[in-house]
Amino acid sequence: MRRLVVLGAGTAGTMVVNKLRRRLGPDWRISVVEQHDRQHYQPGYLFLPFGACQPDDLTRPTERFIPAGVDLVQGEIDMVDPGQHVVRLVDGRELGYEYLVIATGTEPRPDQTPGMLDGTEWRESVHEFYTLDGALALRDRLRTFTGGRLVVHVVEMPIKCPVAPLEFAFLADDFFRKAGIRDRVELVYATPLAGAFTKPIASQELARMLDDRQIALEPDFVVERIDDERRTLVSYDEREVPFDLLVTVPLNMGAEYVARSGLGDELNYVPVDKHTLLSTSYDSIFAVGDASNIPASKAGSVAHFSVEVFVDNFVQHVNGQKMTGSFDGHANCYVEAGDGKALLIDFNYDTEPLRGRYPLPGVGPFHLLEATRVNHWGKLAFRWTYWHLLLPGRPIPLPAHMSMAGKVRDYQEV
Ligand SMILES: Cc1cc2nc3c(=O)[nH]c(=O)nc-3n(C[C@H](O)[C@H](O)[C@H](O)COP(=O)(O)OP(=O)(O)OC[C@H]3O[C@@H](n4cnc5c(N)ncnc54)[C@H](O)[C@@H]3O)c2cc1C
């Protein structure tokens, strides 16, 4: 028997086992290792604090998405021995592999910023929405928030879904407006980036949206610590941003076992070729989804498009053929703007988000870099797509590679 082990049954790992089970013959034994028994729809964490969805909408049993013919191994990975081709679990079990796919994602690490997790204000005035528990605690806090200085904050890039904190700021503006207390809330957006976002055209548009909503932008803010007694963020260049309520995105890091196994960079991401996702050190290891170090957004859409390319490459590679697929870094993300509207951005390694229509040139129905109701409905509909098409690895009629059709390079209307 040939032996494939996939680490992590989140978005990317679940797609991989579904697609590869169909492509690999019965001579392949496939296992997937996962520590949790429930699969999470993480984009929904954004809506939870505002009461716009319920926790039950966002999780399903992991095993429901694992196809027949794939062993689900419930357990926590302790380390990988790439020399011996063995995965060791915390409970002592060992799994040998011929090929390994690392799909253990990235997680928020509030322990990495002094004064955050170890301060007295964690889950009091210091909150996050990158975990289900965090989003629920923030929902409860927002219910009793009657005014003051709310700072939305990013510790360091890269983070998963890099637009999510901006969306949080836009939705918070809308939420307080509808609650009739917007005039009593000062909103601030503090980011380590030089502007609102990473890519120039989108950054300009998103900065304008912050400005329109009277959300103050605090750029180039690299936090050193949180002074919890004074409820103040302190940066390395000794700037201070005080808050009554902090909504931070903690440092995001890959799984600890990646570091213990000598497979990661300084943030525990696995170095891979950005076009094939093959490890730069081991010919038997690939990394997909947020776990890799590719210079693309850490997003479910990137996991989806890259897995499409990866599956063909994997089949070629294990059969001793040259890999012919080349992932281009394609990402698309809806950006909630508040007031029932959203933008859509579509880009790749080489092309920044541009205006236009998507996916049908000139038609849409989605508008790129423009806030519309149809985009917002697209974002809401994506949850259904996630459970019913994406995770089971069913075909979705969107090309894996980014297309320039329908995009315009200037700001004229199409
Ligand atoms: C607030 C928020 C909003 C988002 N919004 C969007 C959006 O609008 N659009 C979009 O495209 N993306 C969005 N994302 C990002 C998207 O959810 C992730 O990029 C995607 O889930 C990545 O998939 P993954 O498989 O790489 O990682 P994950 O889905 O996180 O899966 C990793 C899995 O590995 C398991 N694992 C980790 N370590 C171990 C271990 N030691 N042992 C065993 N198992 C382990 C975990 O339990 C988990 O199940 C958002 C994310 C957040 C947090």
Short mmCIF file of C-alpha atoms and ligand atoms in Angstrom, two decimals:
data_model
loop_
_atom_site.label_atom_id
_atom_site.label_comp_id
_atom_site.label_asym_id
_atom_site.label_seq_id
_atom_site.Cartn_x
_atom_site.Cartn_y
_atom_site.Cartn_z
CA MET A 1 0.00 0.00 0.00
CA ARG A 2 1.14 3.55 -0.70
CA ARG A 3 0.59 5.87 2.23
CA LEU A 4 -0.60 9.50 2.39
CA VAL A 5 -1.04 11.32 5.69
CA VAL A 6 -2.74 14.73 5.79
CA LEU A 7 -2.24 16.84 8.93
CA GLY A 8 -5.29 18.96 9.83
CA ALA A 9 -8.92 18.55 8.74
CA GLY A 10 -9.76 22.24 8.48
CA THR A 11 -10.66 23.98 5.22
CA ALA A 12 -7.66 22.90 3.15
CA GLY A 13 -7.06 19.42 4.62
CA THR A 14 -10.72 18.45 4.18
CA MET A 15 -10.72 19.58 0.54
CA VAL A 16 -7.48 17.68 -0.07
CA VAL A 17 -8.71 14.33 1.28
CA ASN A 18 -12.01 14.61 -0.62
CA LYS A 19 -10.34 15.45 -3.92
CA LEU A 20 -7.42 13.02 -3.56
CA ARG A 21 -9.60 10.10 -2.48
CA ARG A 22 -11.32 10.39 -5.87
CA ARG A 23 -8.05 10.69 -7.75
CA LEU A 24 -5.84 8.08 -6.06
CA GLY A 25 -6.43 4.37 -6.59
CA PRO A 26 -7.27 1.71 -3.98
CA ASP A 27 -3.53 1.04 -3.58
CA TRP A 28 -3.38 4.30 -1.58
CA ARG A 29 -4.21 4.41 2.12
CA ILE A 30 -5.15 7.96 3.19
CA SER A 31 -5.34 9.22 6.79
CA VAL A 32 -6.11 12.68 8.10
CA VAL A 33 -5.14 13.75 11.63
CA GLU A 34 -7.30 16.31 13.42
CA GLN A 35 -7.34 17.45 17.06
CA HIS A 36 -10.90 18.83 17.14
CA ASP A 37 -14.16 17.01 16.53
CA ARG A 38 -15.87 20.00 14.92
CA GLN A 39 -15.12 21.85 11.72
CA HIS A 40 -15.50 25.67 11.96
CA TYR A 41 -16.66 28.20 9.36
CA GLN A 42 -14.25 30.92 10.51
CA PRO A 43 -15.52 33.78 8.28
CA GLY A 44 -18.67 33.68 10.45
CA TYR A 45 -16.66 34.79 13.52
CA LEU A 46 -16.81 38.32 12.05
CA PHE A 47 -20.61 38.46 12.30
CA LEU A 48 -21.01 36.80 15.70
CA PRO A 49 -20.04 39.84 17.86
CA PHE A 50 -22.78 41.88 16.18
CA GLY A 51 -25.44 39.20 16.73
CA ALA A 52 -25.74 38.65 12.96
CA CYS A 53 -25.38 34.86 13.26
CA GLN A 54 -25.44 32.17 15.94
CA PRO A 55 -22.62 29.82 17.04
CA ASP A 56 -24.60 26.77 15.82
CA ASP A 57 -24.48 28.20 12.28
CA LEU A 58 -20.68 28.04 12.31
CA THR A 59 -19.70 24.49 13.28
CA ARG A 60 -20.41 20.97 12.00
CA PRO A 61 -18.99 17.57 13.05
CA THR A 62 -15.59 17.04 11.41
CA GLU A 63 -16.34 13.42 10.51
CA ARG A 64 -19.30 14.48 8.34
CA PHE A 65 -16.87 15.86 5.74
CA ILE A 66 -14.38 12.98 5.68
CA PRO A 67 -15.16 10.67 2.77
CA ALA A 68 -15.40 6.87 2.88
CA GLY A 69 -11.97 5.37 2.34
CA VAL A 70 -10.15 7.99 4.42
CA ASP A 71 -9.23 7.26 8.08
CA LEU A 72 -9.95 10.15 10.42
CA VAL A 73 -7.37 10.00 13.21
CA GLN A 74 -8.60 12.09 16.13
CA GLY A 75 -5.60 13.38 18.07
CA GLU A 76 -3.04 16.14 18.53
CA ILE A 77 0.15 16.06 16.47
CA ASP A 78 3.27 16.23 18.62
CA MET A 79 5.89 16.20 15.91
CA VAL A 80 6.94 15.00 12.49
CA ASP A 81 10.19 13.15 11.90
CA PRO A 82 10.81 13.90 8.21
CA GLY A 83 13.92 11.71 8.14
CA GLN A 84 12.01 8.63 9.36
CA HIS A 85 8.76 9.58 7.52
CA VAL A 86 6.81 9.33 10.79
CA VAL A 87 4.17 11.51 12.49
CA ARG A 88 3.99 11.22 16.29
CA LEU A 89 0.84 12.13 18.20
CA VAL A 90 0.75 13.48 21.75
CA ASP A 91 -0.88 10.24 22.97
CA GLY A 92 2.08 8.22 21.67
CA ARG A 93 0.54 6.86 18.44
CA GLU A 94 2.75 6.89 15.35
CA LEU A 95 1.78 7.07 11.68
CA GLY A 96 4.22 6.28 8.91
CA TYR A 97 3.86 8.03 5.55
CA GLU A 98 5.24 8.01 2.05
CA TYR A 99 3.82 11.49 1.39
CA LEU A 100 2.75 14.11 3.91
CA VAL A 101 0.46 17.11 3.39
CA ILE A 102 0.64 19.72 6.15
CA ALA A 103 -2.67 21.62 6.49
CA THR A 104 -2.66 22.67 10.14
CA GLY A 105 -3.33 26.34 9.40
CA THR A 106 -2.44 29.28 11.61
CA GLU A 107 -3.76 30.40 14.98
CA PRO A 108 -3.94 33.62 17.00
CA ARG A 109 -1.25 33.79 19.70
CA PRO A 110 -2.17 36.41 22.31
CA ASP A 111 0.62 34.98 24.51
CA GLN A 112 3.18 36.57 22.16
CA THR A 113 2.39 40.19 23.07
CA PRO A 114 3.34 41.24 26.60
CA GLY A 115 0.32 42.40 28.59
CA MET A 116 -2.22 40.71 26.32
CA LEU A 117 -3.04 37.20 27.54
CA ASP A 118 -1.02 37.67 30.73
CA GLY A 119 -2.59 41.07 31.51
CA THR A 120 -5.59 41.68 33.73
CA GLU A 121 -7.74 43.00 30.87
CA TRP A 122 -7.94 39.86 28.67
CA ARG A 123 -11.63 39.25 27.86
CA GLU A 124 -12.43 42.35 29.96
CA SER A 125 -11.43 45.37 27.86
CA VAL A 126 -9.06 43.40 25.56
CA HIS A 127 -10.90 41.20 23.05
CA GLU A 128 -10.41 39.32 19.78
CA PHE A 129 -12.75 37.70 17.26
CA TYR A 130 -10.37 35.17 15.63
CA THR A 131 -11.68 32.28 17.76
CA LEU A 132 -15.24 31.17 18.44
CA ASP A 133 -14.82 31.77 22.20
CA GLY A 134 -13.32 35.20 21.54
CA ALA A 135 -16.12 36.23 19.17
CA LEU A 136 -18.74 35.14 21.74
CA ALA A 137 -17.05 37.02 24.59
CA LEU A 138 -16.87 40.12 22.38
CA ARG A 139 -20.57 39.78 21.51
CA ASP A 140 -21.38 39.88 25.23
CA ARG A 141 -19.09 42.88 25.76
CA LEU A 142 -20.61 44.84 22.85
CA ARG A 143 -24.09 44.32 24.31
CA THR A 144 -23.12 46.39 27.34
CA PHE A 145 -20.83 48.92 25.60
CA THR A 146 -22.44 52.34 25.84
CA GLY A 147 -19.62 54.50 24.49
CA GLY A 148 -15.93 55.28 24.64
CA ARG A 149 -12.80 54.67 22.60
CA LEU A 150 -12.87 51.42 20.61
CA VAL A 151 -9.55 50.54 18.98
CA VAL A 152 -9.43 47.86 16.26
CA HIS A 153 -5.85 46.62 16.10
CA VAL A 154 -3.56 44.26 14.20
CA VAL A 155 -0.37 43.07 15.94
CA GLU A 156 1.60 41.96 12.88
CA MET A 157 1.14 40.64 9.35
CA PRO A 158 0.49 38.09 7.96
CA ILE A 159 -2.89 37.31 9.51
CA LYS A 160 -5.61 35.11 8.14
CA CYS A 161 -8.18 37.07 6.18
CA PRO A 162 -6.20 40.36 6.22
CA VAL A 163 -9.35 42.40 5.53
CA ALA A 164 -11.28 40.99 8.54
CA PRO A 165 -10.18 43.71 11.03
CA LEU A 166 -11.18 46.42 8.53
CA GLU A 167 -14.54 44.70 8.10
CA PHE A 168 -14.89 44.64 11.88
CA ALA A 169 -14.31 48.42 12.00
CA PHE A 170 -16.90 49.08 9.25
CA LEU A 171 -19.47 46.78 10.89
CA ALA A 172 -18.82 48.38 14.30
CA ASP A 173 -19.53 51.82 12.81
CA ASP A 174 -22.81 50.49 11.38
CA PHE A 175 -23.69 48.68 14.63
CA PHE A 176 -23.23 51.77 16.81
CA ARG A 177 -25.09 53.95 14.29
CA LYS A 178 -28.09 51.62 14.39
CA ALA A 179 -27.90 51.51 18.19
CA GLY A 180 -28.05 55.33 18.16
CA ILE A 181 -24.76 55.75 20.06
CA ARG A 182 -22.27 56.40 17.22
CA ASP A 183 -21.67 59.94 18.47
CA ARG A 184 -20.51 58.49 21.80
CA VAL A 185 -18.01 56.05 20.24
CA GLU A 186 -14.57 57.06 18.99
CA LEU A 187 -13.32 54.46 16.47
CA VAL A 188 -9.60 53.99 15.76
CA TYR A 189 -7.89 51.53 13.39
CA ALA A 190 -4.26 50.79 14.43
CA THR A 191 -2.19 48.75 11.98
CA PRO A 192 1.50 47.89 11.46
CA LEU A 193 1.00 48.60 7.74
CA ALA A 194 1.80 51.98 6.17
CA GLY A 195 -1.85 52.31 5.09
CA ALA A 196 -5.24 50.65 5.50
CA PHE A 197 -4.21 47.59 3.46
CA THR A 198 -1.25 46.01 1.72
CA LYS A 199 -2.03 46.74 -1.95
CA PRO A 200 -1.95 50.41 -3.12
CA ILE A 201 -5.27 50.77 -4.99
CA ALA A 202 -7.29 48.77 -2.43
CA SER A 203 -5.45 50.55 0.39
CA GLN A 204 -6.50 53.94 -1.01
CA GLU A 205 -10.13 52.85 -1.37
CA LEU A 206 -10.28 51.29 2.11
CA ALA A 207 -8.60 54.35 3.69
CA ARG A 208 -11.27 56.52 2.05
CA MET A 209 -13.95 54.26 3.56
CA LEU A 210 -12.39 54.61 7.02
CA ASP A 211 -12.30 58.37 6.56
CA ASP A 212 -15.95 58.54 5.38
CA ARG A 213 -16.97 56.72 8.55
CA GLN A 214 -14.80 58.90 10.79
CA ILE A 215 -12.64 55.97 11.82
CA ALA A 216 -9.16 57.34 12.60
CA LEU A 217 -6.28 55.47 10.95
CA GLU A 218 -3.11 54.89 13.04
CA PRO A 219 -0.61 53.47 10.50
CA ASP A 220 2.91 52.05 11.07
CA PHE A 221 1.91 51.09 14.59
CA VAL A 222 3.98 48.09 15.69
CA VAL A 223 2.86 47.16 19.19
CA GLU A 224 5.49 46.29 21.77
CA ARG A 225 3.18 45.73 24.76
CA ILE A 226 -0.18 46.45 26.29
CA ASP A 227 -0.12 48.57 29.42
CA ASP A 228 -3.20 47.02 31.00
CA GLU A 229 -3.33 49.36 34.00
CA ARG A 230 -3.59 52.39 31.70
CA ARG A 231 -5.51 50.47 28.97
CA THR A 232 -2.98 51.62 26.40
CA LEU A 233 -1.21 50.06 23.43
CA VAL A 234 2.48 51.00 23.42
CA SER A 235 4.48 50.71 20.18
CA TYR A 236 8.20 50.06 19.70
CA ASP A 237 8.67 53.71 18.72
CA GLU A 238 6.95 54.69 22.00
CA ARG A 239 3.70 55.92 20.55
CA GLU A 240 0.66 55.29 22.74
CA VAL A 241 -2.91 54.44 21.74
CA PRO A 242 -5.32 54.43 24.69
CA PHE A 243 -8.55 52.42 24.56
CA ASP A 244 -11.70 51.68 26.52
CA LEU A 245 -12.29 48.57 24.42
CA LEU A 246 -9.56 46.93 22.36
CA VAL A 247 -10.43 44.51 19.54
CA THR A 248 -7.07 43.10 18.57
CA VAL A 249 -5.91 40.53 16.06
CA PRO A 250 -3.09 38.77 17.96
CA LEU A 251 0.06 37.60 16.20
CA ASN A 252 -0.85 34.66 13.91
CA MET A 253 1.48 31.66 13.94
CA GLY A 254 1.60 28.19 12.45
CA ALA A 255 1.28 25.14 14.72
CA GLU A 256 3.94 24.57 17.40
CA TYR A 257 4.72 21.02 16.26
CA VAL A 258 5.95 22.51 12.94
CA ALA A 259 8.69 24.33 14.88
CA ARG A 260 9.47 21.27 17.03
CA SER A 261 9.88 19.23 13.84
CA GLY A 262 12.32 21.71 12.30
CA LEU A 263 9.90 22.30 9.43
CA GLY A 264 8.99 25.97 9.93
CA ASP A 265 10.22 29.53 9.53
CA GLU A 266 10.25 32.03 12.44
CA LEU A 267 6.42 32.11 12.48
CA ASN A 268 6.12 28.29 12.14
CA TYR A 269 5.05 28.45 8.48
CA VAL A 270 6.36 25.71 6.20
CA PRO A 271 8.63 27.04 3.41
CA VAL A 272 7.33 25.76 0.06
CA ASP A 273 7.65 26.57 -3.62
CA LYS A 274 4.93 29.21 -4.09
CA HIS A 275 3.75 27.67 -7.38
CA THR A 276 3.70 23.94 -6.47
CA LEU A 277 3.39 23.99 -2.63
CA LEU A 278 6.15 21.36 -2.41
CA SER A 279 8.44 21.79 0.61
CA THR A 280 11.71 23.47 -0.24
CA SER A 281 13.49 20.88 1.98
CA TYR A 282 11.64 17.57 1.54
CA ASP A 283 10.43 15.98 -1.68
CA SER A 284 7.76 14.00 0.23
CA ILE A 285 6.11 16.97 2.00
CA PHE A 286 3.63 19.56 0.73
CA ALA A 287 1.97 22.35 2.75
CA VAL A 288 -1.45 23.73 1.77
CA GLY A 289 -3.70 26.49 3.14
CA ASP A 290 -2.57 28.88 5.87
CA ALA A 291 0.20 26.52 7.06
CA SER A 292 2.55 27.37 4.19
CA ASN A 293 4.73 30.47 3.78
CA ILE A 294 3.45 31.43 0.30
CA PRO A 295 3.21 35.22 -0.11
CA ALA A 296 -0.55 35.11 -0.75
CA SER A 297 -3.41 36.03 1.61
CA LYS A 298 -4.11 33.46 4.28
CA ALA A 299 -7.69 32.86 3.18
CA GLY A 300 -10.14 30.09 2.46
CA SER A 301 -10.31 31.27 -1.16
CA VAL A 302 -6.54 30.81 -1.51
CA ALA A 303 -6.83 27.35 0.06
CA HIS A 304 -9.53 26.54 -2.50
CA PHE A 305 -7.77 27.83 -5.62
CA SER A 306 -4.38 26.42 -4.61
CA VAL A 307 -5.78 22.97 -3.76
CA GLU A 308 -7.28 22.82 -7.29
CA VAL A 309 -3.77 23.23 -8.71
CA PHE A 310 -2.11 21.09 -6.02
CA VAL A 311 -4.23 17.97 -6.63
CA ASP A 312 -3.10 17.54 -10.26
CA ASN A 313 0.49 18.32 -9.27
CA PHE A 314 0.40 15.79 -6.43
CA VAL A 315 -0.82 13.00 -8.71
CA GLN A 316 1.95 13.80 -11.20
CA HIS A 317 4.62 14.02 -8.49
CA VAL A 318 3.81 10.67 -6.83
CA ASN A 319 3.86 9.03 -10.26
CA GLY A 320 7.35 10.34 -10.92
CA GLN A 321 6.21 12.96 -13.46
CA LYS A 322 7.09 16.64 -13.62
CA MET A 323 4.49 18.88 -11.97
CA THR A 324 2.89 21.03 -14.67
CA GLY A 325 0.47 23.15 -12.59
CA SER A 326 1.56 26.55 -11.28
CA PHE A 327 -0.46 28.33 -8.58
CA ASP A 328 -0.56 32.10 -9.21
CA GLY A 329 -1.51 33.29 -5.69
CA HIS A 330 -5.16 33.83 -6.67
CA ALA A 331 -7.26 35.23 -3.79
CA ASN A 332 -10.67 36.76 -3.59
CA CYS A 333 -12.33 38.20 -0.52
CA TYR A 334 -15.59 39.95 0.18
CA VAL A 335 -15.10 43.00 2.39
CA GLU A 336 -18.16 43.83 4.51
CA ALA A 337 -18.68 47.60 4.40
CA GLY A 338 -21.69 47.94 6.73
CA ASP A 339 -25.23 49.02 5.80
CA GLY A 340 -25.84 45.69 4.03
CA LYS A 341 -23.10 46.24 1.44
CA ALA A 342 -19.73 44.67 0.68
CA LEU A 343 -16.79 45.07 -1.71
CA LEU A 344 -15.12 42.21 -3.50
CA ILE A 345 -11.39 42.07 -4.18
CA ASP A 346 -9.77 39.62 -6.61
CA PHE A 347 -5.98 39.49 -7.03
CA ASN A 348 -2.88 37.29 -7.22
CA TYR A 349 0.90 37.37 -6.64
CA ASP A 350 1.43 39.86 -9.48
CA THR A 351 -1.83 41.81 -9.87
CA GLU A 352 -3.28 43.95 -7.12
CA PRO A 353 -7.07 44.27 -6.60
CA LEU A 354 -8.58 46.32 -9.45
CA ARG A 355 -12.03 47.61 -10.28
CA GLY A 356 -14.34 45.68 -12.59
CA ARG A 357 -16.89 42.88 -12.57
CA TYR A 358 -16.56 39.27 -11.37
CA PRO A 359 -16.78 36.47 -12.36
CA LEU A 360 -18.44 37.35 -15.71
CA PRO A 361 -16.63 40.24 -17.48
CA GLY A 362 -18.91 43.28 -17.82
CA VAL A 363 -21.81 41.44 -16.13
CA GLY A 364 -20.73 40.39 -12.68
CA PRO A 365 -22.97 40.02 -10.77
CA PHE A 366 -20.24 41.00 -8.30
CA HIS A 367 -18.54 44.40 -8.36
CA LEU A 368 -14.83 44.63 -7.68
CA LEU A 369 -13.65 47.32 -5.24
CA GLU A 370 -17.15 48.78 -5.03
CA ALA A 371 -19.64 48.43 -2.16
CA THR A 372 -22.86 46.78 -3.37
CA ARG A 373 -25.71 44.75 -1.91
CA VAL A 374 -25.11 41.88 -4.32
CA ASN A 375 -21.57 41.51 -2.97
CA HIS A 376 -22.96 41.36 0.57
CA TRP A 377 -25.42 38.62 -0.44
CA GLY A 378 -22.48 36.83 -2.09
CA LYS A 379 -20.61 36.89 1.22
CA LEU A 380 -23.63 35.56 3.12
CA ALA A 381 -24.25 32.83 0.51
CA PHE A 382 -20.68 31.69 0.83
CA ARG A 383 -21.45 29.84 4.07
CA TRP A 384 -23.74 27.46 2.18
CA THR A 385 -21.11 27.04 -0.53
CA TYR A 386 -18.51 26.24 2.14
CA TRP A 387 -20.47 23.40 3.76
CA HIS A 388 -21.99 21.93 0.60
CA LEU A 389 -19.46 22.45 -2.19
CA LEU A 390 -16.08 23.61 -0.94
CA LEU A 391 -15.36 21.17 1.92
CA PRO A 392 -16.67 18.08 0.09
CA GLY A 393 -14.38 19.08 -2.80
CA ARG A 394 -17.24 19.43 -5.31
CA PRO A 395 -16.64 21.51 -8.47
CA ILE A 396 -17.22 25.26 -8.09
CA PRO A 397 -17.45 27.08 -11.42
CA LEU A 398 -14.67 29.58 -10.68
CA PRO A 399 -11.29 29.30 -12.40
CA ALA A 400 -8.37 28.57 -10.07
CA HIS A 401 -6.21 31.17 -11.81
CA MET A 402 -6.97 34.86 -11.66
CA SER A 403 -8.29 36.37 -14.87
CA MET A 404 -7.82 39.94 -16.13
CA ALA A 405 -11.11 39.67 -18.07
CA GLY A 406 -13.57 42.17 -16.59
CA LYS A 407 -10.92 44.14 -14.73
CA VAL A 408 -9.91 47.73 -15.45
CA ARG A 409 -6.57 49.26 -14.61
CA ASP A 410 -7.91 52.75 -13.91
CA TYR A 411 -10.82 54.10 -11.94
CA GLN A 412 -13.26 54.47 -14.83
CA GLU A 413 -16.55 52.59 -14.67
CA VAL A 414 -16.82 49.41 -16.74
C1 LIG B 1 -12.41 36.12 11.55
C2 LIG B 1 -12.03 35.40 10.28
C3 LIG B 1 -12.65 35.75 9.09
C4 LIG B 1 -12.28 35.11 7.90
N1 LIG B 1 -12.93 35.48 6.73
C5 LIG B 1 -12.58 34.90 5.57
C6 LIG B 1 -13.23 35.25 4.35
O1 LIG B 1 -14.16 36.09 4.34
N2 LIG B 1 -12.83 34.65 3.21
C7 LIG B 1 -11.82 33.71 3.20
O2 LIG B 1 -11.48 33.19 2.13
N3 LIG B 1 -11.18 33.35 4.35
C8 LIG B 1 -11.54 33.91 5.53
N4 LIG B 1 -10.92 33.54 6.70
C9 LIG B 1 -9.73 32.64 6.63
C10 LIG B 1 -10.07 31.17 6.50
O3 LIG B 1 -10.98 30.75 7.50
C11 LIG B 1 -8.77 30.39 6.62
O4 LIG B 1 -7.81 30.95 5.73
C12 LIG B 1 -8.95 28.93 6.25
O5 LIG B 1 -9.80 28.32 7.19
C13 LIG B 1 -7.58 28.23 6.21
O6 LIG B 1 -7.74 26.85 6.09
P1 LIG B 1 -6.63 25.86 6.65
O7 LIG B 1 -7.12 24.50 6.35
O8 LIG B 1 -5.30 26.27 6.18
O9 LIG B 1 -6.63 26.09 8.23
P2 LIG B 1 -7.82 25.74 9.24
O10 LIG B 1 -9.13 25.74 8.55
O11 LIG B 1 -7.64 26.68 10.39
O12 LIG B 1 -7.52 24.24 9.69
C14 LIG B 1 -6.39 23.84 10.40
C15 LIG B 1 -6.76 22.57 11.15
O13 LIG B 1 -5.58 21.98 11.69
C16 LIG B 1 -5.88 21.50 13.00
N5 LIG B 1 -4.63 21.44 13.79
C17 LIG B 1 -3.77 22.45 14.06
N6 LIG B 1 -2.76 22.02 14.83
C18 LIG B 1 -2.99 20.71 15.06
C19 LIG B 1 -2.29 19.71 15.82
N7 LIG B 1 -1.15 19.98 16.48
N8 LIG B 1 -2.81 18.47 15.86
C20 LIG B 1 -3.96 18.16 15.18
N9 LIG B 1 -4.67 19.07 14.47
C21 LIG B 1 -4.18 20.32 14.41
C22 LIG B 1 -6.87 22.52 13.54
O14 LIG B 1 -7.62 21.98 14.61
C23 LIG B 1 -7.70 22.83 12.31
O15 LIG B 1 -8.85 22.02 12.20
C24 LIG B 1 -11.29 34.12 7.91
C25 LIG B 1 -10.68 33.74 9.11
C26 LIG B 1 -11.05 34.37 10.30
C27 LIG B 1 -10.39 33.94 11.60
#
